[in-house]
Amino acid sequence: MLPPRSFCCRPHSAALQERRQRDSPCCWELSYQAVRGRSQAKAVRGQKAHTPEEHSATFPLDLMLRPPAVSLGRDMMTWGIEEEAFQLTVQQQPRESGVRPPVTFSPPAVSHRAWGEVWGQHDHETKVQKVKLGETVSLPCKAFKFEDFGNTRLQWVYDNKGHHHKIYTIGPKGEFREESELKSLVSLENNSTLVINDVQVQDEKLFKCQIEDQHGNIKESSIQLRVYKAPGEPEIVMKDIGIPETENAVEIGTCESTNGFPTPNITWYKNESPLRNGQDAVEVNSQVTVGSSGLITVKSTLFSPVQKSDVDAVFYCEVSYYLPKGAHMKESQKKNITVYYTNTKVTLFIKPQSDKIKEGDTVELICEGNGNPQPEISLYKKGNDTRLKSHRWIVSREDSGGYYCSAYDVESFDEMSAETEMHVHFLDPPVLSEHSPVIVTLGSVLSVSCQANASVQTEIQWKRDEIIIASGHILNISLEDYSNGGQYTCVVGLPSVPVLNLSKELQVIVKGKPYVEVSQQYVEVQRGKNVITRCKATGYPLPKITWYINGSEVDAKIAQVYNVSDNGVVSELTLLVTQDLINENVTCKAYNELDNSMGYILLHEKSETTVVPISNTESGATVVPIPDAGSRSEKSYGVVIVAVIVCILLLAILGAVLYFLYKKGHIPCGRSGKQDIFYSYACHNEVDIKNTPNYEWSPQLLKDLSGPGT
């Protein structure tokens, strides 16, 4: 029901003036009521004696009536409606006749004029203006028209508990900011628009713009200012103590969102599903607090039954609120609650949970119940009634065996127990049948065994230079030469525990006479330059090296000696090449308590005859130089050897041909001339070597030079 409002008329004719004098005041009071889609209007005319004479009618309207725009002609009154107007005609009858004047409605006889264009109108359609806290807002005056400027008075007011408070006035007498709580925050734009700076919650009021002309006629419009402020992030606090399992609703937690406006709304969620008040015994209580600034804080408390499954439940809350542009929401952190429920059994296990526990590992025995809180636990080892002092320790092989725990639930007073087994693996260092180092005679066979004590079956491998050479407990080493000596390693592991393995080394030394190796048997030299010769001797006991030149021992101080292994030594000799050293042998002699060996190096000048060294390092035979009829290549000994062999073959073939001709009688024996060159070979079948140069000859070379038939 809209409030009744009175409208007074102005006389426009002599009849009305006469009526006003007779029946003053001339006022109509109108009221409206919407009843099931129909609108009802009642018109009451005021009488001089203030005993109203009522005229009423009920009429259908498809559109909601706005506050009426009333104008009085001679005998008619017009209601303004949003899309169309109706005309009310009042026919006056003599009062003494006792007949009420009829009220009739007819289609509009005059064109409809927009609201605010008619003086005496009051706009009851209130516009809503939305603004965020702290912003600046502009409130337009809907009733103001451009032609009103200069001859009217415009005044902004606001309602507060049914009272009007002036804010701003502008008119012919000037522009005034009225005394109000908004005085320092308001201004006027375009002669009608009220501007409010730094809007606060207290500014959410109904503002009215009133325009009064010089005759005292008033028209007005209203704006409802709505202020919005987003609340703070929701803060959720769950119960910090355990909540026993129960079917009754108990406090779960609180959710609070502060300093919002208008009042925000809080919704609780459990595992992404909203919790409704009154649903499944859930209770949600909200507490609203308004601060001195007008901002609102909402605190919501959740009460709910608690089940065992709630131990993994996720709770959070959501605050929803409005801003000028629509609805918004914020979510809190997601949290759990601690649920207490009864233990029915316990479980005992070892951490880490592995069957590969070995000596030196840190283990922990854990006895857990299936409830919350955990029961009181005691740990024991089978065969020993003494309670374990610690549940965590470094294990040894003695810790293998059975364990059990005893538990007592303080809520149900039930006793429970559980047991488990622990097997600790171990591996002792390997033991070899021979002590390192072991000395073995050259040419013999060494047999070595490797054993290790372990918790399970072992796997044994033998390695040399990180390469597996054999598997199994026994290793047989055939010491055919000095290279078979050195370090051998026995590696023992547990296939079931791959990380558990140990190793043991064995140093094998081969005992025997020295074995000599020279860097080069043939060295080309130049006079006045240094030459370096190297000699390596292997044997045990460790041999010593002595150098000789032309049978004379070289001063040991000019030779550099260093060890390369337990049974090997290297000596380097640096010489200045002189004429005396050209085509001479340098001898390297190595010896120990068992025997000695020698190696030979021939120094040959580049421009002279090339020789091929032949040596027997095992027996100590002398290096024999072999003469060559032509010049030798500086890069390869192989070319010299091939040339010598070809010459020998050619001589042999030529000798055979001459011998064949001699047998046929074509060449008599003893003839002079060029044939004498082969005389000693063809006739006497022997070679005179007495006049050969002073070289040492090998037996094989002498045999090759003697020709066929020897």
Coordinates of C-alpha atoms in Angstrom, one line a residue, residues 144-676:
F144 CA 15.7 19.4 -13.1
K145 CA 15.2 20.8 -16.6
F146 CA 17.3 23.3 -18.4
E147 CA 14.4 25.9 -18.5
D148 CA 14.3 25.7 -14.7
F149 CA 17.7 27.4 -14.3
G150 CA 17.6 30.9 -13.0
N151 CA 14.0 31.3 -11.8
T152 CA 13.8 28.3 -9.4
R153 CA 15.4 27.2 -6.2
L154 CA 17.1 23.7 -6.2
Q155 CA 17.8 22.0 -2.9
W156 CA 19.4 18.6 -2.2
V157 CA 18.3 16.9 1.1
Y158 CA 18.7 13.4 2.5
D159 CA 16.4 11.4 4.8
N160 CA 17.6 10.3 8.2
K161 CA 15.2 8.6 10.5
G162 CA 12.2 10.3 8.8
H163 CA 13.8 13.8 8.9
H164 CA 15.0 15.8 6.0
H165 CA 18.5 17.3 6.3
K166 CA 19.6 19.9 3.8
I167 CA 22.8 19.4 2.0
Y168 CA 23.1 22.0 -0.8
T169 CA 20.9 24.9 -2.0
I170 CA 21.2 26.9 -5.2
G171 CA 18.8 29.6 -6.4
P172 CA 18.3 33.3 -7.1
K173 CA 19.8 34.2 -3.8
G174 CA 23.0 32.3 -4.3
E175 CA 24.7 28.9 -3.7
F176 CA 25.0 27.5 -0.2
R177 CA 26.5 24.4 1.4
E178 CA 24.2 23.6 4.2
E179 CA 25.4 22.5 7.6
S180 CA 25.5 18.8 7.6
E181 CA 27.9 15.8 8.0
L182 CA 28.5 16.0 4.3
K183 CA 29.3 19.7 4.0
S184 CA 33.1 19.2 3.4
L185 CA 32.6 16.3 1.0
V186 CA 29.9 17.6 -1.5
S187 CA 29.9 19.9 -4.5
L188 CA 27.5 20.7 -7.3
E189 CA 28.1 20.2 -11.0
N190 CA 26.0 21.4 -13.9
N191 CA 23.9 23.4 -11.5
S192 CA 22.0 20.3 -10.4
T193 CA 24.3 17.2 -10.0
L194 CA 25.4 16.5 -6.4
V195 CA 29.0 15.1 -6.2
I196 CA 30.1 13.3 -3.0
N197 CA 33.7 12.6 -2.4
D198 CA 35.2 9.8 -0.3
V199 CA 31.9 7.9 0.1
Q200 CA 31.6 6.1 3.5
V201 CA 29.2 3.6 4.8
Q202 CA 27.2 6.3 6.6
D203 CA 26.5 7.9 3.3
E204 CA 24.2 5.2 2.2
K205 CA 21.0 7.3 2.4
L206 CA 18.0 8.4 0.4
F207 CA 18.9 11.6 -1.4
K208 CA 16.2 14.0 -2.8
C209 CA 16.4 16.8 -5.2
Q210 CA 13.6 19.4 -4.8
I211 CA 12.9 22.2 -7.2
E212 CA 10.6 25.1 -6.1
D213 CA 9.4 27.8 -8.5
Q214 CA 8.6 31.4 -7.6
H215 CA 4.9 30.4 -6.9
G216 CA 5.9 27.8 -4.3
N217 CA 5.3 24.8 -6.6
I218 CA 7.6 21.9 -5.9
K219 CA 8.8 18.9 -7.9
E220 CA 11.3 16.4 -6.7
S221 CA 13.2 13.2 -7.5
S222 CA 14.9 10.6 -5.3
I223 CA 18.1 8.6 -5.5
Q224 CA 19.0 5.8 -3.1
L225 CA 22.8 5.6 -2.6
R226 CA 24.2 2.1 -2.1
V227 CA 27.7 1.7 -0.7
Y228 CA 29.8 -1.5 -1.2
K229 CA 33.0 -2.7 0.4
A230 CA 34.7 -6.1 -0.2
P231 CA 35.3 -8.0 3.0
G232 CA 38.7 -9.4 4.1
E233 CA 40.0 -12.9 3.3
P234 CA 38.0 -15.5 5.2
E235 CA 40.1 -16.9 8.1
I236 CA 39.3 -20.4 9.2
V237 CA 40.3 -21.8 12.6
M238 CA 39.6 -25.5 13.3
K239 CA 39.5 -27.1 16.7
D240 CA 43.1 -27.6 17.8
I241 CA 42.3 -30.6 20.0
G242 CA 41.0 -34.0 18.9
I243 CA 37.3 -34.5 18.5
P244 CA 35.9 -37.8 19.6
E245 CA 33.7 -39.7 17.1
T246 CA 30.1 -38.8 17.8
E247 CA 26.6 -38.7 16.2
N248 CA 25.8 -35.4 17.9
A249 CA 26.7 -32.0 16.4
V250 CA 29.9 -30.7 18.0
E251 CA 32.0 -27.6 17.2
I252 CA 34.3 -28.1 14.2
G253 CA 35.7 -24.7 13.6
T254 CA 35.0 -21.0 12.9
C255 CA 35.2 -18.8 9.8
E256 CA 35.5 -15.1 10.0
S257 CA 35.4 -12.3 7.4
T258 CA 36.0 -8.8 8.5
N259 CA 35.1 -5.2 7.3
G260 CA 32.6 -5.8 4.5
F261 CA 29.5 -3.9 3.4
P262 CA 26.7 -4.8 3.0
T263 CA 26.6 -7.9 5.2
P264 CA 28.6 -10.7 3.5
N265 CA 27.5 -14.3 3.6
I266 CA 29.6 -17.3 4.7
T267 CA 29.1 -20.9 3.4
W268 CA 30.9 -24.0 4.8
Y269 CA 32.2 -26.8 2.6
K270 CA 33.3 -30.4 3.4
N271 CA 35.1 -32.2 0.6
E272 CA 33.9 -29.6 -1.9
S273 CA 30.2 -30.1 -0.9
P274 CA 28.4 -27.3 0.8
L275 CA 27.1 -27.8 4.4
R276 CA 23.6 -26.5 4.9
N277 CA 22.1 -25.5 8.3
G278 CA 19.7 -28.2 9.4
Q279 CA 20.9 -30.8 6.9
D280 CA 22.4 -34.0 8.2
A281 CA 22.4 -32.6 11.8
V282 CA 24.6 -29.7 10.7
E283 CA 24.3 -26.4 12.5
V284 CA 25.8 -23.1 11.3
N285 CA 25.6 -20.1 13.7
S286 CA 26.5 -16.7 12.4
Q287 CA 27.5 -13.6 14.4
V288 CA 27.4 -10.2 12.8
T289 CA 29.3 -7.3 14.3
V290 CA 29.1 -3.7 13.1
G291 CA 32.1 -1.6 13.7
S292 CA 32.3 2.2 14.4
S293 CA 33.0 2.8 10.8
G294 CA 29.8 0.9 9.8
L295 CA 31.7 -2.0 8.3
I296 CA 30.4 -5.4 9.1
T297 CA 32.3 -8.5 10.4
V298 CA 30.7 -11.9 10.1
K299 CA 31.8 -14.9 12.2
S300 CA 30.4 -18.3 11.4
T301 CA 30.7 -21.3 13.6
L302 CA 30.2 -24.9 12.2
F303 CA 28.7 -27.7 14.3
S304 CA 28.5 -31.2 12.9
P305 CA 28.6 -34.9 13.8
V306 CA 32.0 -36.5 13.5
Q307 CA 32.8 -39.9 12.0
K308 CA 35.9 -41.9 11.6
S309 CA 36.0 -41.1 7.9
D310 CA 36.3 -37.4 8.7
V311 CA 40.0 -38.0 9.6
D312 CA 40.7 -37.3 5.9
A313 CA 38.0 -34.8 5.3
V314 CA 38.9 -31.3 4.0
F315 CA 37.0 -28.3 5.4
Y316 CA 37.0 -24.8 4.1
C317 CA 34.6 -21.8 4.0
E318 CA 33.6 -19.3 1.4
V319 CA 32.5 -15.7 1.8
S320 CA 30.2 -14.2 -0.9
Y321 CA 29.5 -10.5 -1.2
Y322 CA 28.3 -7.9 -3.6
L323 CA 30.1 -5.0 -5.4
P324 CA 28.6 -2.5 -7.8
K325 CA 29.4 -4.8 -10.7
G326 CA 27.9 -8.0 -9.3
A327 CA 28.5 -10.9 -6.9
H328 CA 32.0 -12.1 -5.8
M329 CA 33.4 -14.7 -3.5
K330 CA 36.6 -15.7 -1.7
E331 CA 37.7 -19.1 -0.3
S332 CA 39.7 -19.8 2.9
Q333 CA 42.5 -22.2 3.3
K334 CA 41.6 -25.9 3.4
K335 CA 42.1 -27.7 6.7
N336 CA 41.5 -31.0 8.4
I337 CA 40.4 -31.9 11.9
T338 CA 41.8 -34.4 14.4
V339 CA 39.3 -37.3 15.0
Y340 CA 39.6 -39.6 17.9
Y341 CA 38.3 -43.2 17.5
T342 CA 38.9 -46.5 19.3
N343 CA 41.9 -48.8 18.6
T344 CA 40.9 -52.4 17.8
K345 CA 44.3 -53.8 16.8
V346 CA 48.0 -53.0 16.5
T347 CA 50.6 -53.7 13.9
L348 CA 54.4 -54.1 14.4
F349 CA 56.7 -53.4 11.5
I350 CA 60.4 -52.5 10.8
K351 CA 61.4 -49.3 9.2
P352 CA 62.8 -49.3 6.6
Q353 CA 60.5 -52.1 5.5
S354 CA 63.1 -54.3 3.7
D355 CA 64.5 -57.8 3.8
K356 CA 68.0 -56.5 3.0
I357 CA 68.8 -55.0 6.5
K358 CA 72.6 -55.4 7.1
E359 CA 75.0 -54.7 9.9
G360 CA 75.5 -51.0 10.4
D361 CA 72.0 -50.0 9.2
T362 CA 69.8 -47.8 11.4
V363 CA 66.4 -49.4 11.9
E364 CA 63.2 -48.5 13.8
L365 CA 60.6 -50.7 15.3
I366 CA 57.1 -49.1 14.9
C367 CA 54.0 -50.4 16.7
E368 CA 50.8 -48.7 15.5
G369 CA 47.2 -48.9 16.4
N370 CA 44.3 -48.5 14.0
G371 CA 42.7 -45.8 16.1
N372 CA 43.4 -42.3 17.3
P373 CA 45.1 -41.4 19.7
Q374 CA 47.6 -44.1 19.6
P375 CA 47.7 -46.6 22.5
E376 CA 50.5 -46.9 25.0
I377 CA 53.2 -49.1 23.5
S378 CA 55.9 -51.4 25.0
L379 CA 58.5 -53.2 22.8
Y380 CA 60.3 -56.5 23.7
K381 CA 62.6 -59.0 22.0
K382 CA 61.6 -62.6 22.1
G383 CA 63.5 -64.6 24.7
N384 CA 64.2 -61.5 26.7
D385 CA 61.5 -60.0 28.9
T386 CA 63.4 -56.7 29.3
R387 CA 61.6 -53.8 27.7
L388 CA 63.6 -52.2 24.8
K389 CA 65.0 -48.8 25.9
S390 CA 64.9 -47.4 22.4
H391 CA 62.8 -48.1 19.3
R392 CA 65.6 -46.9 17.0
W393 CA 69.2 -48.1 16.9
I394 CA 72.1 -49.3 14.7
V395 CA 71.8 -53.1 14.3
S396 CA 74.3 -55.9 14.4
R397 CA 74.0 -59.6 13.6
E398 CA 73.1 -60.3 17.3
D399 CA 69.9 -58.3 16.7
S400 CA 68.4 -60.9 14.4
G401 CA 65.3 -62.6 15.9
G402 CA 61.7 -62.1 16.9
Y403 CA 60.1 -58.9 18.4
Y404 CA 56.7 -58.2 19.8
C405 CA 54.8 -55.1 21.1
S406 CA 52.1 -54.8 23.8
A407 CA 49.5 -52.0 23.5
Y408 CA 46.9 -50.6 25.9
D409 CA 44.0 -48.4 24.8
V410 CA 43.2 -45.9 27.5
E411 CA 39.7 -45.2 26.1
S412 CA 38.5 -48.8 25.7
F413 CA 40.9 -50.4 28.2
D414 CA 41.6 -53.1 25.7
E415 CA 45.1 -54.8 25.5
M416 CA 46.5 -55.7 22.1
S417 CA 49.8 -57.2 20.8
A418 CA 51.6 -57.9 17.5
E419 CA 55.0 -59.4 16.6
T420 CA 57.5 -59.5 13.7
E421 CA 60.9 -61.0 12.7
M422 CA 64.1 -59.2 11.8
H423 CA 67.0 -60.8 9.9
V424 CA 70.3 -58.8 9.9
H425 CA 72.7 -59.7 7.0
F426 CA 76.4 -59.6 7.6
L427 CA 79.7 -60.4 5.7
D428 CA 83.1 -60.8 7.2
P429 CA 86.3 -59.8 5.4
P430 CA 87.6 -62.4 2.9
V431 CA 90.5 -64.7 4.0
L432 CA 93.1 -65.8 1.4
S433 CA 95.2 -69.0 1.7
E434 CA 98.3 -67.0 0.8
H435 CA 99.7 -63.9 2.5
S436 CA 100.4 -60.9 0.3
P437 CA 102.9 -60.5 -1.2
V438 CA 103.5 -64.1 -2.3
I439 CA 106.8 -65.0 -4.2
V440 CA 106.5 -67.7 -6.8
T441 CA 109.2 -69.2 -9.1
L442 CA 109.0 -68.4 -12.8
G443 CA 107.4 -71.2 -14.7
S444 CA 105.4 -72.6 -11.7
V445 CA 101.6 -72.6 -11.0
L446 CA 100.1 -70.7 -8.0
S447 CA 96.8 -71.9 -6.5
V448 CA 95.0 -69.5 -4.1
S449 CA 91.7 -69.9 -2.2
C450 CA 89.3 -67.2 -0.9
Q451 CA 86.8 -67.7 1.9
A452 CA 84.3 -65.4 3.7
N453 CA 81.8 -65.9 6.5
A454 CA 78.4 -64.5 5.7
S455 CA 74.7 -64.7 6.7
V456 CA 73.7 -66.3 3.4
Q457 CA 75.4 -67.9 0.4
T458 CA 78.3 -65.9 -1.0
E459 CA 79.4 -65.2 -4.6
I460 CA 83.2 -64.9 -5.2
Q461 CA 84.9 -63.4 -8.2
W462 CA 88.6 -62.8 -9.0
K463 CA 89.7 -59.6 -10.7
R464 CA 92.9 -58.2 -12.2
D465 CA 93.0 -54.6 -13.4
E466 CA 89.2 -54.3 -12.7
I467 CA 88.6 -57.2 -15.1
I468 CA 86.9 -60.4 -14.0
I469 CA 89.3 -63.3 -14.7
A470 CA 87.7 -66.1 -12.7
S471 CA 84.8 -67.1 -10.4
G472 CA 84.7 -69.4 -7.4
H473 CA 86.8 -69.9 -4.3
I474 CA 90.0 -71.2 -6.1
L475 CA 92.2 -69.2 -8.4
N476 CA 95.1 -71.0 -10.4
I477 CA 97.8 -68.7 -11.8
S478 CA 100.2 -70.1 -14.4
L479 CA 103.4 -68.0 -14.0
E480 CA 104.9 -68.5 -17.5
D481 CA 106.6 -65.2 -17.6
Y482 CA 107.0 -62.1 -15.5
S483 CA 103.8 -60.5 -16.9
N484 CA 101.7 -63.0 -14.9
G485 CA 102.8 -61.3 -11.7
G486 CA 101.0 -58.3 -10.1
Q487 CA 98.0 -57.7 -8.0
Y488 CA 95.0 -60.0 -7.9
T489 CA 91.7 -59.2 -6.0
C490 CA 89.2 -61.5 -4.5
V491 CA 85.7 -59.9 -4.4
V492 CA 83.0 -61.5 -2.2
G493 CA 79.3 -60.4 -2.4
L494 CA 75.9 -61.5 -1.3
P495 CA 73.5 -61.9 -4.3
S496 CA 70.5 -61.3 -2.1
V497 CA 72.0 -58.1 -0.6
P498 CA 73.7 -56.4 -3.6
V499 CA 75.0 -53.5 -1.5
L500 CA 77.0 -55.8 0.8
N501 CA 80.4 -56.8 -0.7
L502 CA 84.0 -56.9 0.4
S503 CA 87.4 -57.5 -1.3
K504 CA 90.9 -58.7 -0.5
E505 CA 94.1 -58.0 -2.6
L506 CA 97.0 -60.4 -3.2
Q507 CA 100.3 -59.3 -4.7
V508 CA 102.1 -62.0 -6.7
I509 CA 105.8 -61.6 -7.3
V510 CA 107.5 -63.9 -9.9
K511 CA 111.1 -65.0 -8.9
G512 CA 113.6 -65.6 -11.6
K513 CA 116.8 -64.5 -13.4
P514 CA 116.6 -61.1 -15.2
Y515 CA 114.9 -60.6 -18.5
V516 CA 116.4 -57.7 -20.5
E517 CA 114.6 -55.4 -23.0
V518 CA 116.3 -52.5 -24.8
S519 CA 114.5 -49.6 -26.4
Q520 CA 116.2 -50.1 -29.8
Q521 CA 118.8 -52.6 -31.0
Y522 CA 120.0 -50.4 -33.8
V523 CA 120.4 -46.6 -33.3
E524 CA 121.6 -44.2 -35.9
V525 CA 123.8 -41.4 -34.5
Q526 CA 125.6 -38.3 -35.5
R527 CA 129.0 -37.2 -34.3
G528 CA 128.9 -34.4 -31.7
K529 CA 125.3 -35.1 -30.7
N530 CA 123.9 -36.9 -27.6
V531 CA 122.2 -40.2 -27.8
I532 CA 120.0 -41.8 -25.1
T533 CA 119.8 -45.6 -24.7
R534 CA 117.3 -47.3 -22.5
C535 CA 117.4 -50.8 -20.9
K536 CA 114.6 -52.4 -18.8
A537 CA 115.3 -55.5 -16.6
T538 CA 112.6 -57.6 -15.0
G539 CA 113.3 -60.3 -12.4
Y540 CA 113.2 -61.1 -8.7
P541 CA 115.1 -60.3 -6.7
L542 CA 115.1 -56.9 -8.3
P543 CA 118.0 -56.9 -10.7
K544 CA 120.8 -54.3 -11.1
I545 CA 121.9 -52.9 -14.4
T546 CA 125.5 -52.1 -15.6
W547 CA 126.5 -50.6 -18.9
Y548 CA 129.5 -51.6 -21.1
I549 CA 131.1 -50.0 -24.2
N550 CA 133.7 -52.1 -26.0
G551 CA 134.0 -54.3 -23.0
S552 CA 134.7 -51.5 -20.6
E553 CA 132.2 -50.7 -17.8
V554 CA 130.6 -47.3 -17.9
D555 CA 130.6 -45.2 -14.8
A556 CA 127.3 -45.8 -13.0
K557 CA 127.0 -42.1 -12.1
I558 CA 126.1 -41.1 -15.6
A559 CA 123.2 -43.6 -15.8
Q560 CA 119.8 -42.8 -14.4
V561 CA 118.0 -45.7 -12.8
Y562 CA 114.4 -45.9 -11.5
N563 CA 111.9 -48.6 -10.6
V564 CA 108.8 -49.3 -12.7
S565 CA 107.3 -52.2 -10.6
D566 CA 108.2 -54.5 -7.7
N567 CA 110.3 -56.6 -10.0
G568 CA 111.2 -54.2 -12.8
V569 CA 113.9 -51.5 -13.2
V570 CA 114.8 -49.1 -16.0
S571 CA 118.2 -47.5 -16.7
E572 CA 118.9 -44.6 -19.1
L573 CA 122.3 -43.8 -20.4
T574 CA 123.1 -40.5 -22.2
L575 CA 126.3 -40.5 -24.4
L576 CA 128.0 -37.8 -26.5
V577 CA 128.7 -39.5 -29.8
T578 CA 132.4 -39.5 -30.8
Q579 CA 134.4 -41.3 -33.5
D580 CA 135.2 -44.0 -30.9
L581 CA 131.5 -44.8 -30.5
I582 CA 130.7 -45.1 -34.2
N583 CA 129.8 -48.7 -35.1
E584 CA 130.3 -49.9 -31.6
N585 CA 128.0 -52.0 -29.4
V586 CA 126.6 -50.6 -26.1
T587 CA 125.9 -53.5 -23.7
C588 CA 123.2 -53.5 -21.0
K589 CA 123.9 -56.2 -18.4
A590 CA 121.2 -57.1 -15.7
Y591 CA 121.9 -59.4 -12.9
N592 CA 120.5 -60.7 -9.6
E593 CA 121.4 -63.5 -7.3
L594 CA 120.0 -66.1 -9.7
D595 CA 121.6 -65.2 -13.0
N596 CA 122.3 -62.4 -15.5
S597 CA 121.2 -61.3 -18.9
M598 CA 122.5 -58.8 -21.5
G599 CA 121.1 -56.7 -24.2
Y600 CA 123.0 -55.0 -27.1
I601 CA 122.5 -51.7 -28.9
L602 CA 124.6 -50.9 -32.1
L603 CA 125.5 -47.2 -32.7
H604 CA 125.7 -46.6 -36.4
E605 CA 126.5 -43.4 -38.3
K606 CA 123.8 -42.4 -40.8
S607 CA 126.2 -42.0 -43.8
E608 CA 128.0 -45.3 -43.4
T609 CA 127.2 -48.9 -43.9
T610 CA 123.9 -50.0 -42.4
V611 CA 123.9 -53.0 -40.0
V612 CA 121.2 -55.2 -38.6
P613 CA 121.5 -56.1 -34.9
I614 CA 120.9 -59.6 -33.8
S615 CA 120.8 -60.3 -30.1
N616 CA 119.8 -63.0 -27.7
T617 CA 118.7 -61.2 -24.6
E618 CA 117.9 -64.4 -22.7
S619 CA 121.4 -66.0 -23.2
G620 CA 123.5 -62.8 -23.4
A621 CA 124.8 -63.4 -26.9
T622 CA 126.8 -60.6 -28.6
V623 CA 125.1 -58.3 -31.1
V624 CA 126.6 -59.1 -34.6
P625 CA 126.6 -56.3 -37.3
I626 CA 125.8 -57.5 -40.8
P627 CA 127.6 -55.6 -43.7
D628 CA 125.6 -54.4 -46.7
A629 CA 126.9 -53.7 -50.2
G630 CA 124.7 -50.7 -50.9
S631 CA 123.5 -47.7 -49.0
R632 CA 120.8 -48.2 -46.3
S633 CA 117.5 -46.3 -46.1
E634 CA 117.4 -44.0 -43.0
K635 CA 113.8 -44.9 -42.2
S636 CA 113.5 -48.8 -42.2
Y637 CA 115.6 -51.7 -41.2
G638 CA 113.4 -54.0 -43.3
V639 CA 114.7 -52.6 -46.6
V640 CA 118.3 -53.4 -45.6
I641 CA 117.4 -57.0 -44.7
V642 CA 115.5 -57.5 -48.0
A643 CA 118.5 -56.1 -50.0
V644 CA 120.9 -58.5 -48.3
I645 CA 118.7 -61.5 -48.9
V646 CA 118.2 -60.6 -52.6
C647 CA 122.0 -60.2 -53.1
I648 CA 122.6 -63.6 -51.5
L649 CA 120.0 -65.3 -53.7
L650 CA 121.5 -63.7 -56.8
L651 CA 125.0 -64.8 -55.9
A652 CA 123.7 -68.3 -55.2
I653 CA 121.9 -68.4 -58.6
L654 CA 125.0 -67.1 -60.4
G655 CA 127.2 -69.6 -58.7
A656 CA 124.9 -72.5 -59.6
V657 CA 124.9 -71.4 -63.3
L658 CA 128.7 -71.2 -63.4
Y659 CA 129.0 -74.5 -61.7
F660 CA 126.7 -76.0 -64.3
L661 CA 128.8 -74.5 -67.1
Y662 CA 131.9 -75.8 -65.5
K663 CA 130.6 -79.3 -65.3
K664 CA 129.7 -79.1 -69.0
G665 CA 133.3 -78.1 -69.8
H666 CA 132.4 -74.6 -71.0
I667 CA 134.5 -72.9 -68.2
P668 CA 137.7 -74.7 -67.2
C669 CA 138.6 -74.4 -63.5
G670 CA 141.6 -72.2 -62.9
R671 CA 141.1 -69.8 -65.9
S672 CA 142.0 -66.2 -65.2
G673 CA 139.9 -63.2 -65.6
K674 CA 136.5 -62.3 -64.1
Q675 CA 135.8 -66.0 -63.4
D676 CA 138.4 -65.9 -60.6

